[in-house]
C-alpha positions as a Markdown table, in Angstrom:
| # | Residue | x | y | z |
|---|---|---|---|---|
| 1 | Met | 0.1 | -138.0 | -195.5 |
| 2 | Arg | 3.0 | -136.8 | -193.0 |
| 3 | Ile | 5.7 | -134.8 | -194.8 |
| 4 | Leu | 9.3 | -134.5 | -193.5 |
| 5 | Val | 11.1 | -131.4 | -195.0 |
| 6 | Val | 14.7 | -130.9 | -194.0 |
| 7 | Gly | 15.6 | -127.3 | -194.0 |
| 8 | Pro | 12.0 | -125.6 | -193.7 |
| 9 | Thr | 13.5 | -122.2 | -192.6 |
| 10 | Gly | 15.9 | -121.9 | -195.7 |
| 11 | Arg | 14.6 | -120.4 | -199.1 |
| 12 | Thr | 14.4 | -123.8 | -200.6 |
| 13 | Gly | 12.5 | -125.3 | -197.6 |
| 14 | Ser | 10.2 | -122.2 | -197.5 |
| 15 | His | 9.2 | -122.4 | -201.3 |
| 16 | Val | 8.6 | -126.3 | -200.9 |
| 17 | Ile | 6.2 | -125.6 | -197.7 |
| 18 | Asp | 4.3 | -123.0 | -199.7 |
| 19 | Ala | 3.8 | -125.4 | -202.6 |
| 20 | Leu | 3.1 | -128.2 | -200.5 |
| 21 | Arg | 0.3 | -126.2 | -198.8 |
| 22 | Gly | -0.8 | -125.1 | -202.0 |
| 23 | Arg | -1.7 | -128.5 | -203.0 |
| 24 | Asp | -3.2 | -129.5 | -199.5 |
| 25 | Pro | -3.6 | -126.5 | -197.2 |
| 26 | Asp | -4.1 | -129.2 | -194.3 |
| 27 | Ala | -0.9 | -131.3 | -195.1 |
| 28 | Asp | 0.6 | -132.8 | -192.0 |
| 29 | Ile | 4.3 | -131.1 | -192.1 |
| 30 | Arg | 7.1 | -131.5 | -190.0 |
| 31 | Gly | 10.2 | -129.8 | -190.4 |
| 32 | Leu | 13.9 | -130.5 | -189.5 |
| 33 | Cys | 16.3 | -127.5 | -189.1 |
| 34 | Arg | 19.8 | -129.0 | -189.8 |
| 35 | Tyr | 21.8 | -127.7 | -187.1 |
| 36 | Pro | 22.0 | -128.4 | -183.3 |
| 37 | Gln | 21.4 | -125.0 | -181.0 |
| 38 | Glu | 24.5 | -124.0 | -180.3 |
| 39 | Pro | 25.8 | -120.4 | -179.3 |
| 40 | Ala | 28.0 | -120.3 | -182.2 |
| 41 | Arg | 25.3 | -120.3 | -184.7 |
| 42 | Ala | 23.2 | -117.8 | -183.0 |
| 43 | Ile | 22.4 | -114.3 | -184.4 |
| 44 | Glu | 24.1 | -111.2 | -183.9 |
| 45 | Thr | 22.3 | -108.2 | -182.3 |
| 46 | Val | 21.9 | -104.9 | -183.2 |
| 47 | Pro | 21.3 | -102.7 | -180.0 |
| 48 | Gly | 17.7 | -100.7 | -179.9 |
| 49 | Asn | 16.6 | -102.7 | -183.1 |
| 50 | Leu | 13.4 | -103.9 | -181.3 |
| 51 | Asp | 12.8 | -101.0 | -179.1 |
| 52 | Thr | 9.1 | -100.7 | -178.7 |
| 53 | Gly | 9.1 | -97.8 | -176.6 |
| 54 | Ser | 10.5 | -97.5 | -173.2 |
| 55 | Ala | 11.6 | -100.9 | -173.1 |
| 56 | Lys | 12.0 | -104.2 | -175.1 |
| 57 | Ala | 9.2 | -106.1 | -173.7 |
| 58 | Arg | 9.1 | -109.2 | -176.2 |
| 59 | Ala | 12.0 | -109.7 | -178.3 |
| 60 | Ile | 12.2 | -112.7 | -180.2 |
| 61 | Glu | 14.1 | -116.4 | -179.5 |
| 62 | Thr | 16.0 | -117.5 | -182.5 |
| 63 | Val | 16.3 | -120.3 | -184.9 |
| 64 | Pro | 20.2 | -121.4 | -184.8 |
| 65 | Gly | 22.1 | -120.0 | -187.8 |
| 66 | Asn | 19.4 | -118.0 | -188.8 |
| 67 | Leu | 21.3 | -115.3 | -189.5 |
| 68 | Asp | 24.8 | -115.9 | -189.4 |
| 69 | Thr | 26.0 | -114.7 | -192.6 |
| 70 | Gly | 29.7 | -114.6 | -191.4 |
| 71 | Thr | 31.6 | -111.7 | -190.2 |
| 72 | Ser | 29.1 | -109.0 | -191.4 |
| 73 | Arg | 26.0 | -109.5 | -190.0 |
| 74 | Lys | 24.5 | -106.2 | -191.0 |
| 75 | Arg | 20.9 | -106.5 | -190.5 |
| 76 | Ala | 20.4 | -108.8 | -187.6 |
| 77 | Ile | 17.3 | -108.6 | -184.8 |
| 78 | Glu | 17.7 | -107.8 | -181.3 |
| 79 | Thr | 17.6 | -110.6 | -178.8 |
| 80 | Val | 16.3 | -110.7 | -174.8 |
| 81 | Pro | 17.6 | -113.8 | -173.3 |
| 82 | Gly | 15.2 | -116.0 | -171.6 |
| 83 | Asn | 12.7 | -114.6 | -173.3 |
| 84 | Leu | 10.8 | -117.7 | -174.0 |
| 85 | Asp | 12.3 | -119.8 | -171.3 |
| 86 | Thr | 10.1 | -122.5 | -170.5 |
| 87 | Gly | 11.6 | -124.0 | -167.7 |
| 88 | Ser | 15.0 | -125.6 | -167.9 |
| 89 | Ala | 15.6 | -124.8 | -171.7 |
| 90 | Arg | 14.1 | -122.5 | -173.9 |
| 91 | Ala | 11.9 | -124.5 | -176.3 |
| 92 | Arg | 13.1 | -123.1 | -179.5 |
| 93 | Ala | 9.6 | -121.0 | -180.0 |
| 94 | Ile | 9.6 | -118.0 | -181.6 |
| 95 | Glu | 7.7 | -114.8 | -180.5 |
| 96 | Thr | 7.7 | -111.4 | -182.2 |
| 97 | Val | 7.2 | -108.0 | -181.8 |
| 98 | Pro | 4.7 | -106.5 | -184.9 |
| 99 | Gly | 6.8 | -104.5 | -187.1 |
| 100 | Asn | 10.3 | -105.5 | -186.2 |
| 101 | Leu | 11.7 | -105.6 | -189.4 |
| 102 | Asp | 9.4 | -103.2 | -191.1 |
| 103 | Thr | 11.6 | -101.2 | -193.7 |
| 104 | Gly | 9.2 | -98.6 | -194.1 |
| 105 | Ser | 7.2 | -100.0 | -196.6 |
| 106 | Gly | 4.3 | -101.1 | -194.7 |
| 107 | Lys | 4.9 | -104.4 | -195.6 |
| 108 | Lys | 6.4 | -107.3 | -194.0 |
| 109 | Lys | 7.0 | -109.4 | -197.0 |
| 110 | Arg | 8.9 | -112.4 | -195.7 |
| 111 | Ala | 7.7 | -114.5 | -192.9 |
| 112 | Val | 7.6 | -118.0 | -191.9 |
| 113 | Glu | 5.1 | -119.5 | -188.9 |
| 114 | Leu | 6.7 | -122.1 | -186.8 |
| 115 | Val | 5.2 | -124.1 | -184.2 |
| 116 | Val | 7.7 | -126.2 | -181.8 |
| 117 | Asp | 7.7 | -129.8 | -181.4 |
| 118 | Pro | 4.7 | -130.9 | -179.6 |
| 119 | Leu | 6.7 | -134.1 | -178.4 |
| 120 | Glu | 9.0 | -131.9 | -176.1 |
| 121 | Gly | 6.1 | -130.5 | -174.2 |
| 122 | Ser | 6.5 | -127.1 | -175.2 |
| 123 | Ile | 3.6 | -124.5 | -175.8 |
| 124 | Ala | 3.1 | -124.0 | -179.5 |
| 125 | Met | 3.7 | -120.4 | -180.6 |
| 126 | Ser | 1.9 | -119.2 | -183.7 |
| 127 | Arg | 3.2 | -115.9 | -184.2 |
| 128 | Ala | 5.1 | -115.4 | -187.4 |
| 129 | Ile | 8.7 | -114.0 | -187.5 |
| 130 | Glu | 9.8 | -111.3 | -189.8 |
| 131 | Thr | 13.1 | -111.9 | -191.3 |
| 132 | Val | 16.0 | -110.3 | -193.0 |
| 133 | Pro | 15.3 | -109.7 | -196.7 |
| 134 | Gly | 16.0 | -112.7 | -198.9 |
| 135 | Asn | 16.3 | -115.2 | -195.9 |
| 136 | Leu | 13.0 | -116.7 | -196.1 |
| 137 | Asp | 12.0 | -115.0 | -199.5 |
| 138 | Thr | 8.7 | -117.3 | -200.4 |
| 139 | Gly | 6.7 | -114.7 | -202.3 |
| 140 | Thr | 3.8 | -115.1 | -200.0 |
| 141 | Arg | 2.8 | -115.0 | -196.4 |
| 142 | Arg | 2.8 | -118.4 | -194.8 |
| 143 | Ala | -0.6 | -119.0 | -193.4 |
| 144 | His | -0.3 | -122.3 | -191.6 |
| 145 | Ser | 2.0 | -123.9 | -189.1 |
| 146 | Ile | 4.3 | -126.6 | -189.1 |
| 147 | Thr | 6.0 | -129.1 | -186.3 |
| 148 | Cys | 9.7 | -127.9 | -186.3 |
| 149 | Leu | 12.4 | -130.1 | -184.8 |
| 150 | Thr | 15.8 | -128.8 | -184.4 |
| 151 | Gly | 18.5 | -131.4 | -184.9 |
| 152 | Asp | 22.1 | -132.4 | -186.1 |
| 153 | Leu | 22.1 | -133.9 | -189.5 |
| 154 | Glu | 25.1 | -135.7 | -188.6 |
| 155 | Asn | 23.3 | -137.0 | -185.1 |
| 156 | Pro | 21.7 | -140.7 | -185.9 |
| 157 | Ala | 19.4 | -140.1 | -182.8 |
| 158 | Asp | 18.0 | -136.8 | -184.3 |
| 159 | Arg | 17.8 | -138.3 | -187.7 |
| 160 | Ala | 15.6 | -141.2 | -186.2 |
| 161 | Arg | 13.5 | -138.9 | -184.3 |
| 162 | Ala | 12.9 | -136.7 | -187.3 |
| 163 | Val | 11.6 | -139.3 | -189.4 |
| 164 | Glu | 9.3 | -141.2 | -186.9 |
| 165 | Gly | 5.7 | -141.3 | -188.2 |
| 166 | Ile | 6.8 | -139.9 | -191.5 |
| 167 | Asp | 5.4 | -140.9 | -194.9 |
| 168 | Val | 7.6 | -139.0 | -197.4 |
| 169 | Val | 11.0 | -137.3 | -196.7 |
| 170 | Ile | 12.0 | -134.5 | -198.7 |
| 171 | His | 15.8 | -133.9 | -198.3 |
| 172 | Tyr | 18.4 | -131.3 | -199.5 |
| 173 | Ala | 21.8 | -130.8 | -198.1 |
| 174 | Pro | 23.4 | -127.6 | -196.7 |
| 175 | Ala | 25.1 | -125.9 | -199.2 |
| 176 | Phe | 29.0 | -126.4 | -199.3 |
| 177 | His | 29.1 | -128.7 | -196.4 |
| 178 | Pro | 32.3 | -131.0 | -196.3 |
| 179 | Arg | 30.1 | -133.9 | -194.7 |
| 180 | Glu | 27.1 | -133.5 | -197.3 |
| 181 | Ala | 27.3 | -137.0 | -198.3 |
| 182 | Ala | 27.2 | -138.5 | -194.9 |
| 183 | Met | 24.5 | -136.4 | -194.0 |
| 184 | Gly | 22.5 | -137.8 | -197.2 |
| 185 | Thr | 23.1 | -141.3 | -196.4 |
| 186 | Gly | 22.7 | -141.1 | -192.9 |
| 187 | Met | 19.0 | -139.6 | -193.8 |
| 188 | Ile | 18.4 | -142.4 | -196.3 |
| 189 | Asp | 19.4 | -145.0 | -193.3 |
| 190 | Ala | 16.9 | -143.4 | -191.0 |
| 191 | Ala | 14.1 | -143.4 | -193.7 |
| 192 | Val | 14.5 | -147.1 | -194.4 |
| 193 | Ala | 14.9 | -148.0 | -190.6 |
| 194 | Ala | 11.5 | -146.0 | -190.0 |
| 195 | Gly | 9.4 | -147.6 | -193.1 |
| 196 | Val | 9.2 | -144.3 | -194.9 |
| 197 | Ser | 7.3 | -144.9 | -198.1 |
| 198 | Arg | 8.7 | -142.0 | -200.3 |
| 199 | Phe | 11.8 | -140.4 | -200.3 |
| 200 | Ile | 12.8 | -137.1 | -202.4 |
| 201 | Tyr | 16.2 | -135.9 | -202.8 |
| 202 | Val | 17.1 | -132.6 | -204.5 |
| 203 | Ser | 20.4 | -132.9 | -206.0 |
| 204 | Ala | 22.1 | -131.0 | -208.6 |
| 205 | Leu | 21.8 | -130.4 | -212.3 |
| 206 | His | 24.6 | -132.7 | -214.1 |
| 207 | Ala | 25.6 | -134.3 | -210.6 |
| 208 | Gln | 27.9 | -136.6 | -212.8 |
| 209 | Val | 30.3 | -133.5 | -212.9 |
| 210 | Thr | 32.4 | -134.8 | -210.2 |
| 211 | Ser | 35.3 | -132.3 | -210.6 |
| 212 | Val | 32.7 | -130.0 | -208.4 |
| 213 | Pro | 33.0 | -131.3 | -204.9 |
| 214 | Gly | 29.2 | -130.6 | -204.1 |
| 215 | His | 28.5 | -132.4 | -207.3 |
| 216 | Ala | 30.5 | -135.4 | -206.5 |
| 217 | Ala | 28.8 | -135.6 | -202.7 |
| 218 | Lys | 25.3 | -135.4 | -204.3 |
| 219 | Leu | 26.2 | -138.2 | -206.9 |
| 220 | Ala | 27.2 | -140.5 | -203.9 |
| 221 | Val | 24.0 | -139.8 | -202.3 |
| 222 | Glu | 22.2 | -140.6 | -205.5 |
| 223 | Ala | 23.9 | -143.8 | -205.8 |
| 224 | Tyr | 23.4 | -145.0 | -202.2 |
| 225 | Leu | 19.5 | -143.9 | -202.7 |
| 226 | Ala | 19.4 | -146.2 | -205.5 |
| 227 | Glu | 20.5 | -149.2 | -203.4 |
| 228 | Ser | 18.3 | -148.4 | -200.5 |
| 229 | Gly | 15.1 | -150.0 | -201.4 |
| 230 | Leu | 13.2 | -146.7 | -200.9 |
| 231 | Gln | 10.5 | -145.6 | -203.5 |
| 232 | Trp | 12.7 | -142.7 | -204.3 |
| 233 | Thr | 12.6 | -139.6 | -206.6 |
| 234 | Val | 15.8 | -137.5 | -207.6 |
| 235 | Leu | 15.3 | -133.8 | -208.6 |
| 236 | Arg | 18.4 | -132.1 | -210.0 |
| 237 | Pro | 17.5 | -128.4 | -210.4 |
| 238 | Gln | 19.8 | -126.0 | -212.0 |
| 239 | Thr | 21.1 | -122.7 | -210.5 |
| 240 | Tyr | 18.4 | -120.7 | -208.9 |
| 241 | Met | 17.3 | -117.5 | -209.9 |
| 242 | Gln | 16.6 | -116.2 | -206.2 |
| 243 | Asn | 20.6 | -116.4 | -205.8 |
| 244 | Ile | 20.3 | -113.1 | -207.4 |
| 245 | Asp | 18.5 | -110.8 | -204.9 |
| 246 | Val | 16.5 | -108.2 | -206.9 |
| 247 | Ala | 16.1 | -106.0 | -203.9 |
| 248 | Ala | 19.9 | -106.0 | -202.9 |
| 249 | Val | 20.6 | -105.4 | -206.8 |
| 250 | Leu | 18.3 | -102.5 | -206.9 |
| 251 | Glu | 19.6 | -101.1 | -203.7 |
| 252 | Ala | 23.3 | -101.2 | -204.9 |
| 253 | Gly | 22.5 | -100.2 | -208.5 |
| 254 | Ala | 24.7 | -102.8 | -209.7 |
| 255 | Leu | 24.9 | -106.5 | -210.3 |
| 256 | Asp | 28.3 | -108.3 | -210.0 |
| 257 | Leu | 28.7 | -111.9 | -210.8 |
| 258 | Pro | 31.7 | -114.0 | -210.9 |
| 259 | Phe | 31.4 | -114.7 | -214.6 |
| 260 | Ala | 32.7 | -112.7 | -217.8 |
| 261 | Leu | 29.9 | -110.2 | -218.6 |
| 262 | Thr | 28.7 | -111.8 | -221.8 |
| 263 | Thr | 28.8 | -115.4 | -220.5 |
| 264 | Arg | 25.3 | -116.8 | -220.4 |
| 265 | Gln | 23.8 | -118.9 | -217.4 |
| 266 | Gly | 20.8 | -121.1 | -217.1 |
| 267 | Tyr | 18.6 | -120.0 | -214.0 |
| 268 | Leu | 15.7 | -122.2 | -212.6 |
| 269 | Asp | 13.0 | -120.4 | -210.3 |
| 270 | Met | 12.9 | -121.8 | -207.2 |
| 271 | Ala | 9.0 | -121.8 | -207.1 |
| 272 | Asp | 9.1 | -123.9 | -210.0 |
| 273 | Leu | 11.3 | -126.6 | -208.2 |
| 274 | Ala | 8.9 | -126.4 | -205.1 |
| 275 | Asp | 5.8 | -127.0 | -207.4 |
| 276 | Val | 7.8 | -130.2 | -208.7 |
| 277 | Val | 8.8 | -131.3 | -205.3 |
| 278 | Ala | 5.0 | -130.9 | -204.2 |
| 279 | Lys | 3.7 | -132.8 | -207.3 |
| 280 | Val | 6.0 | -135.7 | -207.0 |
| 281 | Ala | 5.4 | -136.0 | -203.3 |
| 282 | Ser | 1.6 | -136.2 | -203.5 |
| 283 | Glu | 1.2 | -137.9 | -206.7 |
| 284 | Asp | 2.3 | -141.6 | -208.0 |
| 285 | Gly | 4.0 | -142.4 | -211.0 |
| 286 | His | 7.3 | -140.7 | -210.1 |
| 287 | Ala | 9.0 | -143.6 | -208.4 |
| 288 | Leu | 12.8 | -144.6 | -209.3 |
| 289 | Ala | 12.8 | -141.4 | -211.4 |
| 290 | Thr | 15.5 | -138.8 | -212.0 |
| 291 | Tyr | 14.5 | -135.6 | -213.4 |
| 292 | Asp | 16.6 | -132.7 | -214.5 |
| 293 | Leu | 15.0 | -129.4 | -213.8 |
| 294 | Ala | 16.1 | -126.7 | -216.3 |
| 295 | Ser | 14.6 | -123.8 | -217.9 |
| 296 | Asp | 15.4 | -123.1 | -221.6 |
| 297 | Glu | 16.7 | -119.3 | -221.0 |
| 298 | Ala | 20.2 | -118.4 | -220.6 |
| 299 | Leu | 21.1 | -114.7 | -219.5 |
| 300 | Ser | 24.6 | -113.1 | -219.2 |
| 301 | Thr | 25.2 | -110.7 | -216.4 |
| 302 | Ala | 24.9 | -107.7 | -218.6 |
| 303 | Glu | 21.8 | -109.0 | -219.9 |
| 304 | Ile | 20.2 | -109.6 | -216.2 |
| 305 | Ala | 21.0 | -106.1 | -215.4 |
| 306 | Ala | 19.3 | -104.6 | -218.4 |
| 307 | Leu | 16.2 | -106.6 | -217.8 |
| 308 | Val | 16.2 | -105.4 | -214.2 |
| 309 | Thr | 16.3 | -101.8 | -215.2 |
| 310 | Thr | 13.5 | -102.0 | -217.8 |
| 311 | Val | 11.3 | -103.8 | -215.5 |
| 312 | Ser | 11.9 | -101.7 | -212.3 |
| 313 | Gly | 12.8 | -98.5 | -214.3 |
| 314 | Arg | 16.0 | -98.2 | -211.9 |
| 315 | Ser | 19.5 | -97.9 | -213.4 |
| 316 | Val | 21.7 | -101.2 | -212.8 |
| 317 | Thr | 25.1 | -101.9 | -213.8 |
| 318 | Ala | 26.8 | -104.9 | -214.4 |
| 319 | Gly | 30.3 | -106.0 | -213.5 |
| 320 | Glu | 32.7 | -109.0 | -213.0 |
| 321 | Leu | 33.1 | -110.2 | -209.4 |
| 322 | Pro | 36.7 | -111.5 | -209.0 |
| 323 | Val | 36.8 | -114.9 | -207.9 |
| 324 | Ala | 39.4 | -114.0 | -205.6 |
| 325 | Gln | 37.2 | -111.6 | -203.9 |
| 326 | Leu | 34.3 | -114.2 | -203.9 |
| 327 | Val | 36.3 | -116.7 | -202.3 |
| 328 | Ala | 37.8 | -114.3 | -199.6 |
| 329 | Gly | 34.4 | -113.6 | -198.3 |
| 330 | Leu | 34.0 | -117.4 | -197.4 |
| 331 | Glu | 36.5 | -117.1 | -194.4 |
| 332 | Ala | 33.5 | -117.2 | -192.2 |
| 333 | Ala | 33.3 | -120.8 | -192.9 |
| 334 | Gly | 35.9 | -121.3 | -190.2 |
| 335 | Pro | 37.4 | -124.7 | -190.1 |
| 336 | Ala | 35.6 | -125.4 | -193.2 |
| 337 | Phe | 37.0 | -122.8 | -195.3 |
| 338 | Ala | 39.3 | -124.9 | -197.5 |
| 339 | Tyr | 36.7 | -127.3 | -198.5 |
| 340 | Val | 34.3 | -124.6 | -199.3 |
| 341 | Ala | 36.4 | -122.2 | -201.0 |
| 342 | Asp | 37.5 | -125.2 | -203.4 |
| 343 | Ala | 33.9 | -126.1 | -203.7 |
| 344 | Val | 32.9 | -122.5 | -204.8 |
| 345 | Thr | 35.8 | -122.0 | -207.1 |
| 346 | Arg | 35.3 | -125.4 | -208.7 |
| 347 | Leu | 31.4 | -124.7 | -209.2 |
| 348 | Asn | 32.2 | -121.3 | -210.5 |
| 349 | Ala | 34.5 | -122.5 | -213.1 |
| 350 | Trp | 32.2 | -125.3 | -214.3 |
| 351 | Gln | 29.3 | -122.7 | -214.5 |
| 352 | Ala | 31.5 | -120.4 | -216.4 |
| 353 | Arg | 32.8 | -123.4 | -218.8 |
| 354 | Ser | 28.7 | -124.7 | -219.2 |
| 355 | Gly | 26.7 | -121.9 | -218.3 |
| 356 | Gly | 25.0 | -124.3 | -216.1 |
| 357 | Arg | 22.4 | -125.4 | -218.7 |
| 358 | Gly | 20.1 | -128.2 | -219.3 |
| 359 | Asn | 17.2 | -129.4 | -220.9 |
| 360 | Pro | 13.8 | -128.0 | -220.2 |
| 361 | Gly | 11.4 | -130.7 | -221.6 |
| 362 | Ala | 11.2 | -132.9 | -217.9 |
| 363 | Leu | 10.6 | -129.5 | -216.3 |
| 364 | Arg | 7.9 | -128.4 | -218.9 |
| 365 | Trp | 6.2 | -131.8 | -218.5 |
| 366 | Leu | 6.4 | -131.8 | -214.6 |
| 367 | Leu | 4.8 | -128.4 | -214.7 |
| 368 | Gly | 2.1 | -128.4 | -217.2 |
| 369 | Arg | 3.2 | -125.2 | -218.2 |
| 370 | Glu | 6.1 | -123.2 | -219.4 |
| 371 | Pro | 8.9 | -122.7 | -216.6 |
| 372 | Ala | 8.9 | -118.9 | -215.4 |
| 373 | Ser | 11.4 | -116.5 | -217.1 |
| 374 | Phe | 13.8 | -114.2 | -215.2 |
| 375 | Glu | 11.6 | -111.5 | -216.1 |
| 376 | Asp | 8.7 | -113.3 | -214.4 |
| 377 | Tyr | 11.0 | -113.5 | -211.4 |
| 378 | Val | 12.1 | -109.8 | -211.3 |
| 379 | Arg | 8.4 | -108.6 | -211.7 |
| 380 | Arg | 7.5 | -111.0 | -208.9 |
| 381 | Ser | 10.2 | -109.6 | -206.7 |
| 382 | Leu | 9.1 | -106.1 | -207.3 |
| 383 | Thr | 5.3 | -106.6 | -205.9 |
| 384 | Glu | 6.6 | -108.6 | -202.8 |
């Protein structure tokens, strides 16, 4: 079975690939990085970060957008232009200097292994890359490589190249993208044309709440998928636990979220989502099904801060982040700022009203166990 994972180097994609490998270590996985290679999306460098002695001998080539955090790229990595030049163009391979992002713990916790597209005639590089904390947080080391293509989700030719020879497509859109719906329907068209046998779409819990722009876009993709003739499965996850970076919270000694301190929110472990994705990708019986994926736990900011304090033994305070401050930090979206700001504001308002909660029955049935608790997530984060 040949599987395409859209966005393989992000948090969701990394978890999904780990879950797929857990079921089948030899699974044939292709990744489609969702943005074209362009200088504007490259990473910012920190001079001396990869100084291995007298010279920076083997700095890394970058994945477009890998560390694009807006204006504050605080912990980026240093690059040497031409480092992996294979001729007329650098072939999107990645090579590393051991320990380049070792933070002193002796552990390199978050790595992903990639090989470049053999169709492009490039030499496969199998060294893993070390990442900025949280960027590729999968909870494990990745022991196997994937074929990784870099393409533009809005380019029909790139979409066609990505799905060629693929049996299963796993698609989820870039967060808060103004053309999210077009990207989704375009991938569906490509899958139909290529004769893909199964299409798994990661949507959002309660996508029918169309007052939230991201939900409205996902609902439109769901409707298009339902009329595509494909064997599809729609997964609707709630907000991820991983949106709260435990290491960052402990470093700051504070947890500030854009809700009242007592407002309870539902959270899903991204690892549970990944296990479900792997299940429906590899088993029969899930065609034409839509599953809500939600835990039965809802916690307030104050309760999460207290939980992290108890589990870690380090004091964490709870605070309310003003929505205006949250939106102001989105200016890095550039021309899309107005859309992103509106989408985030509306999503936050809906979550404040509803708590983003759902029924845990489908998730419990699909997992064959209880969903992970927030305490499980915190404890796992402390051991990574």
